[in-house]
mmCIF file of C-alpha atoms in Angstrom:
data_model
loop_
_atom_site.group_PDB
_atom_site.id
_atom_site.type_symbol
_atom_site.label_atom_id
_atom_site.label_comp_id
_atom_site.label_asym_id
_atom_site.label_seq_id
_atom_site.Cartn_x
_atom_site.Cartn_y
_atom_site.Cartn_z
ATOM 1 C CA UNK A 1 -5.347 21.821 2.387
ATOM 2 C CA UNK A 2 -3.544 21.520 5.690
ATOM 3 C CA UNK A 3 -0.805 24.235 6.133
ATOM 4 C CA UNK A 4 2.248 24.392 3.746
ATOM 5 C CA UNK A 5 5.652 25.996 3.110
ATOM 6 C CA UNK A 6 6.316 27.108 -0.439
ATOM 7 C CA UNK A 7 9.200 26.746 -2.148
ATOM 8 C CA UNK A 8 7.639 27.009 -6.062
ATOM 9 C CA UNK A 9 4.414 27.677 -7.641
ATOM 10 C CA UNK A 10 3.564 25.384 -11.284
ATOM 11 C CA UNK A 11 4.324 21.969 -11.135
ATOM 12 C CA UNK A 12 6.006 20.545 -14.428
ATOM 13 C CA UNK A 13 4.723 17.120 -15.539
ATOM 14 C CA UNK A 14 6.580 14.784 -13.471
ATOM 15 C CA UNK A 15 6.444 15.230 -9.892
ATOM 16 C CA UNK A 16 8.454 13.273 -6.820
ATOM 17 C CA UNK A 17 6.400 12.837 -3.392
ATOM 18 C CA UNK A 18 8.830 11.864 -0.364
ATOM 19 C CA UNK A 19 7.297 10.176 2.795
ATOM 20 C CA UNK A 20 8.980 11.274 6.388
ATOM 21 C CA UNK A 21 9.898 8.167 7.969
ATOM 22 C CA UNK A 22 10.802 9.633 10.957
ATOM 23 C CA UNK A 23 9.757 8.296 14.107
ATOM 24 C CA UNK A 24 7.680 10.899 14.795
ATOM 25 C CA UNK A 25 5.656 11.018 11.651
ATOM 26 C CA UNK A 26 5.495 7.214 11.777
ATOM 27 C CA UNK A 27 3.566 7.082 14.993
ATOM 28 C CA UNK A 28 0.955 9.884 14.337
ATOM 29 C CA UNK A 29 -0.213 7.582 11.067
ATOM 30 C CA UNK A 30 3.154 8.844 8.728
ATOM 31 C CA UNK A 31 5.625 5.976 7.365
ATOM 32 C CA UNK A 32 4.437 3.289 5.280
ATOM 33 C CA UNK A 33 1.202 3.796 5.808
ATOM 34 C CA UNK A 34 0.703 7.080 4.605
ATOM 35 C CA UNK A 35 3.515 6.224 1.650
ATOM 36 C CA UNK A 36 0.766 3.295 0.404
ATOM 37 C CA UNK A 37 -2.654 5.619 1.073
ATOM 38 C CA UNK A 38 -0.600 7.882 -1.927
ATOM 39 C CA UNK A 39 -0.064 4.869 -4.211
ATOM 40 C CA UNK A 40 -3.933 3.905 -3.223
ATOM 41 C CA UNK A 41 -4.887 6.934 -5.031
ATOM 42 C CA UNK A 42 -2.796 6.579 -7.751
ATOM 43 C CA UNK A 43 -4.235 5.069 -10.944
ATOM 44 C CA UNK A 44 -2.030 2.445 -12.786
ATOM 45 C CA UNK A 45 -1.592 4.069 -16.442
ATOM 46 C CA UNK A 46 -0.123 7.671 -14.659
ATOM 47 C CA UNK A 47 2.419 7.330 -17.372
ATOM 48 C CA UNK A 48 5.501 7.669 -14.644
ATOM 49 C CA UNK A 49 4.103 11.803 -13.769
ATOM 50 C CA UNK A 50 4.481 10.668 -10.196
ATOM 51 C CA UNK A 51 6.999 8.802 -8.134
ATOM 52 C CA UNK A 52 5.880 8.227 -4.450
ATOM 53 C CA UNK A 53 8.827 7.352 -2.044
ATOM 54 C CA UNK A 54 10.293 7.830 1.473
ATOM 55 C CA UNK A 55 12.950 9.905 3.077
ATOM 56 C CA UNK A 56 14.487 10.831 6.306
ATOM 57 C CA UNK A 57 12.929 13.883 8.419
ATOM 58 C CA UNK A 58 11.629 17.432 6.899
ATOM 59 C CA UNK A 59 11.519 19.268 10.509
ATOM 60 C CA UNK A 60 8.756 20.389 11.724
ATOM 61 C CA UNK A 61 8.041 16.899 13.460
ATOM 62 C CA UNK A 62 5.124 18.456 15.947
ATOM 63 C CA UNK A 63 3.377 19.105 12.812
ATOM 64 C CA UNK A 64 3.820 15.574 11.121
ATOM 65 C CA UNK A 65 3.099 13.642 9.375
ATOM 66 C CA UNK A 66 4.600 15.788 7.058
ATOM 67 C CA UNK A 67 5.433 15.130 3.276
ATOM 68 C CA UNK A 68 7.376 17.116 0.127
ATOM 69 C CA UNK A 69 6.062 17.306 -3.187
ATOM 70 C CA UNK A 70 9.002 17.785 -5.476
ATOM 71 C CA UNK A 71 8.568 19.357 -8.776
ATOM 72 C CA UNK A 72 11.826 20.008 -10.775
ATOM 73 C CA UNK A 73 13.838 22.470 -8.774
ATOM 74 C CA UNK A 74 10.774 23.728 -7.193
ATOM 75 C CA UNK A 75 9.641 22.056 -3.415
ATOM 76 C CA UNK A 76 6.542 22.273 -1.182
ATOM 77 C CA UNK A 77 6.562 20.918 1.816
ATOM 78 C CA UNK A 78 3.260 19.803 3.308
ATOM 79 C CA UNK A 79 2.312 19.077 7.172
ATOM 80 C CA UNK A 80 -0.316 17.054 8.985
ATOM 81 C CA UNK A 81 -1.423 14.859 6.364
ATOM 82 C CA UNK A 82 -3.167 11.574 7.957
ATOM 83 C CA UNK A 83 -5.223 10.617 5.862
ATOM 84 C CA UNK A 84 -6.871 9.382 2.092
ATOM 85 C CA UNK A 85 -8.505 12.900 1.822
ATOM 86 C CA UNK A 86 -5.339 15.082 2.278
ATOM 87 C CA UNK A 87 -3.563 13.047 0.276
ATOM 88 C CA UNK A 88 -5.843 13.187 -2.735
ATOM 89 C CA UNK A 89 -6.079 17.184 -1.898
ATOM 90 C CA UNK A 90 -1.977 17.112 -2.516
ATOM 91 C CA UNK A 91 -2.230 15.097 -5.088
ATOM 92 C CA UNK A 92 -4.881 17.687 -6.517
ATOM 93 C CA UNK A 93 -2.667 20.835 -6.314
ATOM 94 C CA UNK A 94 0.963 19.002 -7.131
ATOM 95 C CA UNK A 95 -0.203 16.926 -10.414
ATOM 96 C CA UNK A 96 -3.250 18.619 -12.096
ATOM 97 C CA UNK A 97 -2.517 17.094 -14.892
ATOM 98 C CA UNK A 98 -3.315 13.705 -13.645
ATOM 99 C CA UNK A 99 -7.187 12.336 -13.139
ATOM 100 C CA UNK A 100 -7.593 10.393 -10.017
ATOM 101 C CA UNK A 101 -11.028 8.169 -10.268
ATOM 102 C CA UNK A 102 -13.163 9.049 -7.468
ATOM 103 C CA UNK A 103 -13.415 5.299 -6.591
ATOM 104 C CA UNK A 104 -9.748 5.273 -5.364
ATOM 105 C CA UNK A 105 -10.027 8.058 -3.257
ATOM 106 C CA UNK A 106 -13.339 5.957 -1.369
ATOM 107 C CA UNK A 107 -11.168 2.593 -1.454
ATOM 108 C CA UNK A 108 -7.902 4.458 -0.052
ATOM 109 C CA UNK A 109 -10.238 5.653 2.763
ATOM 110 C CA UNK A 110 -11.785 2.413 3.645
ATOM 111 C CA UNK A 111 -8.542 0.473 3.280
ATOM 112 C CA UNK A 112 -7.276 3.421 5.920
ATOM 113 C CA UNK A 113 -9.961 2.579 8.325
ATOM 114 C CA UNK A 114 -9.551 -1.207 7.615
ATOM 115 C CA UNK A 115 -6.427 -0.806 8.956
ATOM 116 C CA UNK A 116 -7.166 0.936 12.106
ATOM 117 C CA UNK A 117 -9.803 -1.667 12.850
ATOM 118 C CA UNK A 118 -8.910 -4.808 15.235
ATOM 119 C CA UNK A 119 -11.881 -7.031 13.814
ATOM 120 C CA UNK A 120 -10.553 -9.131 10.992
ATOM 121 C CA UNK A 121 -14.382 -10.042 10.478
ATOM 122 C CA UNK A 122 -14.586 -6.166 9.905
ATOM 123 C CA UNK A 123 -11.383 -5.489 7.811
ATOM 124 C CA UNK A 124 -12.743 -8.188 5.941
ATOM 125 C CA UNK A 125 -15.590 -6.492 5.140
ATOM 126 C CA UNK A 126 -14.555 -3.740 3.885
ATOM 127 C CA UNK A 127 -12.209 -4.777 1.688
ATOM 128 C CA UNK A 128 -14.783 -6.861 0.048
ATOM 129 C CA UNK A 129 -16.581 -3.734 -0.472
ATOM 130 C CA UNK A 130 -13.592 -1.915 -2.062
ATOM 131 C CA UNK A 131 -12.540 -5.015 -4.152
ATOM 132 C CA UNK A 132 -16.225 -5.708 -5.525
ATOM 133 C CA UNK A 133 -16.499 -1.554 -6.532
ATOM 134 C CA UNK A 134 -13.061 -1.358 -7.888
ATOM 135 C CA UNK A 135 -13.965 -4.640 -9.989
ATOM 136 C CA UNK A 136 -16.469 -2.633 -11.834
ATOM 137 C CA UNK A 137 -14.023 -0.907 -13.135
ATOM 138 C CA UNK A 138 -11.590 -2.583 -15.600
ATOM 139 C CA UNK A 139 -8.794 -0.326 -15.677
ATOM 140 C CA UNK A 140 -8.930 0.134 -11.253
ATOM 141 C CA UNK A 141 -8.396 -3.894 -11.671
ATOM 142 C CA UNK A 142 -4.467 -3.333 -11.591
ATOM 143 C CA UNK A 143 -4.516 -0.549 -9.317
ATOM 144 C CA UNK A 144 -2.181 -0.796 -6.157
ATOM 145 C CA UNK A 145 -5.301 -0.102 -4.486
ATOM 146 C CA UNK A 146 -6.537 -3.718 -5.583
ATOM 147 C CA UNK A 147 -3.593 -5.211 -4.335
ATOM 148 C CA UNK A 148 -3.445 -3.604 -1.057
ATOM 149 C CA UNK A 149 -7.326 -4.693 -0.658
ATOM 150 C CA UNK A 150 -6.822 -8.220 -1.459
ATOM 151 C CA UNK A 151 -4.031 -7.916 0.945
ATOM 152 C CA UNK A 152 -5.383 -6.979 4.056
ATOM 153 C CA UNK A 153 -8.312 -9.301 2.906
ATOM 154 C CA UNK A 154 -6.348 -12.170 2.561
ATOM 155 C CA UNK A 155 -4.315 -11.777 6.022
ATOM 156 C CA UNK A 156 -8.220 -11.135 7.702
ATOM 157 C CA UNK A 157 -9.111 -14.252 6.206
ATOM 158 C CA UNK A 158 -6.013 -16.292 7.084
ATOM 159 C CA UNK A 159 -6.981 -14.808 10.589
ATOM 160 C CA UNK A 160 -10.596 -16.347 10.028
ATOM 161 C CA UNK A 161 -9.267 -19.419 9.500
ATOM 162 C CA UNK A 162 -10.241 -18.961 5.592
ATOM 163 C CA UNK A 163 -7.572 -20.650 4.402
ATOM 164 C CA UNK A 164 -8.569 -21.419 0.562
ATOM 165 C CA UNK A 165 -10.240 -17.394 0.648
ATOM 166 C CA UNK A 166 -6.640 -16.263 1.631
ATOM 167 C CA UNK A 167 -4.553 -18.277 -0.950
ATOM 168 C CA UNK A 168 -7.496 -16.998 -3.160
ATOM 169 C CA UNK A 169 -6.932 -13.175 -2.753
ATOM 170 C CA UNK A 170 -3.092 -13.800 -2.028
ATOM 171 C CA UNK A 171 -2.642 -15.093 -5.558
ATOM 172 C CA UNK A 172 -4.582 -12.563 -7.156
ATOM 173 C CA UNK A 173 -2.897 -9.662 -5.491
ATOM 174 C CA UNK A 174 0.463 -11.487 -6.195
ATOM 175 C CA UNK A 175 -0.488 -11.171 -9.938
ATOM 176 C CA UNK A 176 -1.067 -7.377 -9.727
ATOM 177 C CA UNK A 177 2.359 -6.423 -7.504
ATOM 178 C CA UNK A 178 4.414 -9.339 -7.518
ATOM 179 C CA UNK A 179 7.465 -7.561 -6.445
ATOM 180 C CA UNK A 180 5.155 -6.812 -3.092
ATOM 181 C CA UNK A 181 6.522 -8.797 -0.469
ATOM 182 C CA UNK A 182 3.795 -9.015 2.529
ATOM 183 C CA UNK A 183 1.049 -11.254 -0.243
ATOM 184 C CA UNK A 184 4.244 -13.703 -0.426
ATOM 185 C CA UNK A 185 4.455 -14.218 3.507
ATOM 186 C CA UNK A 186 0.398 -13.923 3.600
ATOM 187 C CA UNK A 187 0.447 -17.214 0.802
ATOM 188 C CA UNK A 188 3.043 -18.732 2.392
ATOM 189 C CA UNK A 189 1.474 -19.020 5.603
ATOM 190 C CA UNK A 190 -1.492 -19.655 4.195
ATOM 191 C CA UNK A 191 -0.146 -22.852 2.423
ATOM 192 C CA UNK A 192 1.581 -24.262 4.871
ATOM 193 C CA UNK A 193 -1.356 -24.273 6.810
ATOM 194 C CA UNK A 194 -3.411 -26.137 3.973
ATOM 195 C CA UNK A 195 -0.210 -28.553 3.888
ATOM 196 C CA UNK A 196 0.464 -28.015 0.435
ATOM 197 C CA UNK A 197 4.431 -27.246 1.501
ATOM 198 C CA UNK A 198 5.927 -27.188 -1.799
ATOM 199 C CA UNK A 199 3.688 -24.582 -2.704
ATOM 200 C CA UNK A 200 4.513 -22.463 0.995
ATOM 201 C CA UNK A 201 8.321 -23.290 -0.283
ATOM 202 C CA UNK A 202 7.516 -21.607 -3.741
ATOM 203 C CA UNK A 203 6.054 -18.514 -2.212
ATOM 204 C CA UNK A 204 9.060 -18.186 0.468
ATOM 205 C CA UNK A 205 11.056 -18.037 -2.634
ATOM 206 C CA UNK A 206 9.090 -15.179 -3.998
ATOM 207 C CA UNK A 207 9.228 -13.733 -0.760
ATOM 208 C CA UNK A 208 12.943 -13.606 -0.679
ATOM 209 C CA UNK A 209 13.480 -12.099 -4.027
ATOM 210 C CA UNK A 210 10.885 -9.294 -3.707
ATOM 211 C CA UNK A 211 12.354 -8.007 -0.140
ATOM 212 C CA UNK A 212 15.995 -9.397 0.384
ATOM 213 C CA UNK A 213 15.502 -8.289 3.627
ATOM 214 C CA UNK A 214 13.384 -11.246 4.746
ATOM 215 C CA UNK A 215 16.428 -13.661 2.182
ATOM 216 C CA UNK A 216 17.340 -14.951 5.304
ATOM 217 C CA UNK A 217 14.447 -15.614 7.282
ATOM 218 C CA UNK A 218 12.874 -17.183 3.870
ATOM 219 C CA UNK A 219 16.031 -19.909 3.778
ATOM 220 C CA UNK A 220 15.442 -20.967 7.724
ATOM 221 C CA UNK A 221 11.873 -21.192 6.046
ATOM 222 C CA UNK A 222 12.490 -23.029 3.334
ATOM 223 C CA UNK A 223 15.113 -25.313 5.016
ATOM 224 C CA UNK A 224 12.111 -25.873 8.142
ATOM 225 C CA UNK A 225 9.389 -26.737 5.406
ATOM 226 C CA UNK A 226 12.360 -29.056 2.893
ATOM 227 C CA UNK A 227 13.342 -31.141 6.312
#
């Protein structure tokens, strides 16, 4: 494991993992992007034992990205995590009591490089990789780690000019995390390119009650699309 400091030893059952989202994390890999590599690894039934989320800056930023695992009373705060296998080694040590499929730690890591890579032919292909060995698997079907490979798929093939691929995967991952809102901009996009506006109209909607942040944008949208 990279380098920690210990506040607490034996983790009870439910455990809390906060994200920095400070700058400074954020650009060595830290943010959002390490916050979704945890919920890659996650599996769907962990019966609420772990809540991933973000929060503002633990120190120690020339050590970053750095994350807390909060058990109870008891904190650990650990530094330079970057990538799918430090996370699963955190994940290891702070919930024991949780099993984490081996195929989830091998699609976080290839939906981490996906998203380093430039290629959308490339990001393409590995997500097809990482949906078609997570399909296998019935209970990795609802996995975030589904969702975020249809995803990226979907916005590689939109780039492609795949349009019916991308409304393909959009929907599907829409089914899994509806309350996602990037696969509502990806299938909105992707509609209105195919012309079928009502449905790009329907998604905006989607879009604006999953992240109220884009409400506005999704109304200029919607009003652009209606006119």
């Amino acid at each position: 494991l990279p380098s920690a400091s210990s506040f607490g030893t034996s983790p009870p059952k439910s455990c809390i993992i906060k994200i920095c989202h400070n700058k400074d994390c954020c650009k060595k890999g830290g943010g959002d992007k390490l916050l979704n590599t945890f919920r890659d690894l996650v599996p769907s039934d962990n019966n609420n034992q772990l809540d991933i989320q973000s929060t503002g800056c633990l120190s120690q930023c020339g050590k970053g990205p750095n994350i807390c695992v909060a058990n109870g009373g008891d904190e650990k705060i650990y530094y330079n995590i970057k990538d799918a296998l430090d996370a699963s080694a955190v994940l290891d040590v702070a919930t024991p009591e949780v099993e984490y499929p081996i195929e989830l730690l091998v699609a976080a890591s290839n939906i981490h490089q996906a998203e380093l890579t430039a290629s959308p032919v490339k990001r393409e292909e590995l997500m097809t990789g990482v949906v078609t060995d997570l399909s296998k698997n019935p209970a990795l079907m609802t996995s975030y780690a589904m969702f975020h490979a249809l995803t990226i798929r979907a916005d590689a093939r939109l780039d492609t000019n795949d349009i019916d691929g991308a409304i393909e995967d959009a929907r599907l991952a829409s089914e899994i995390f509806p309350s996602e809102g990037k696969v509502w901009r990806i299938l909105a996009s992707a509609e209105e390119r195919r012309g079928s506006f009502d449905s790009a109209i329907v998604a905006l909607g989607k879009l604006a009650q999953a992240d109220p942040s884009f409400a506005t944008k999704a109304r200029n949208e919607i009003e652009r699309l209606s006119s």
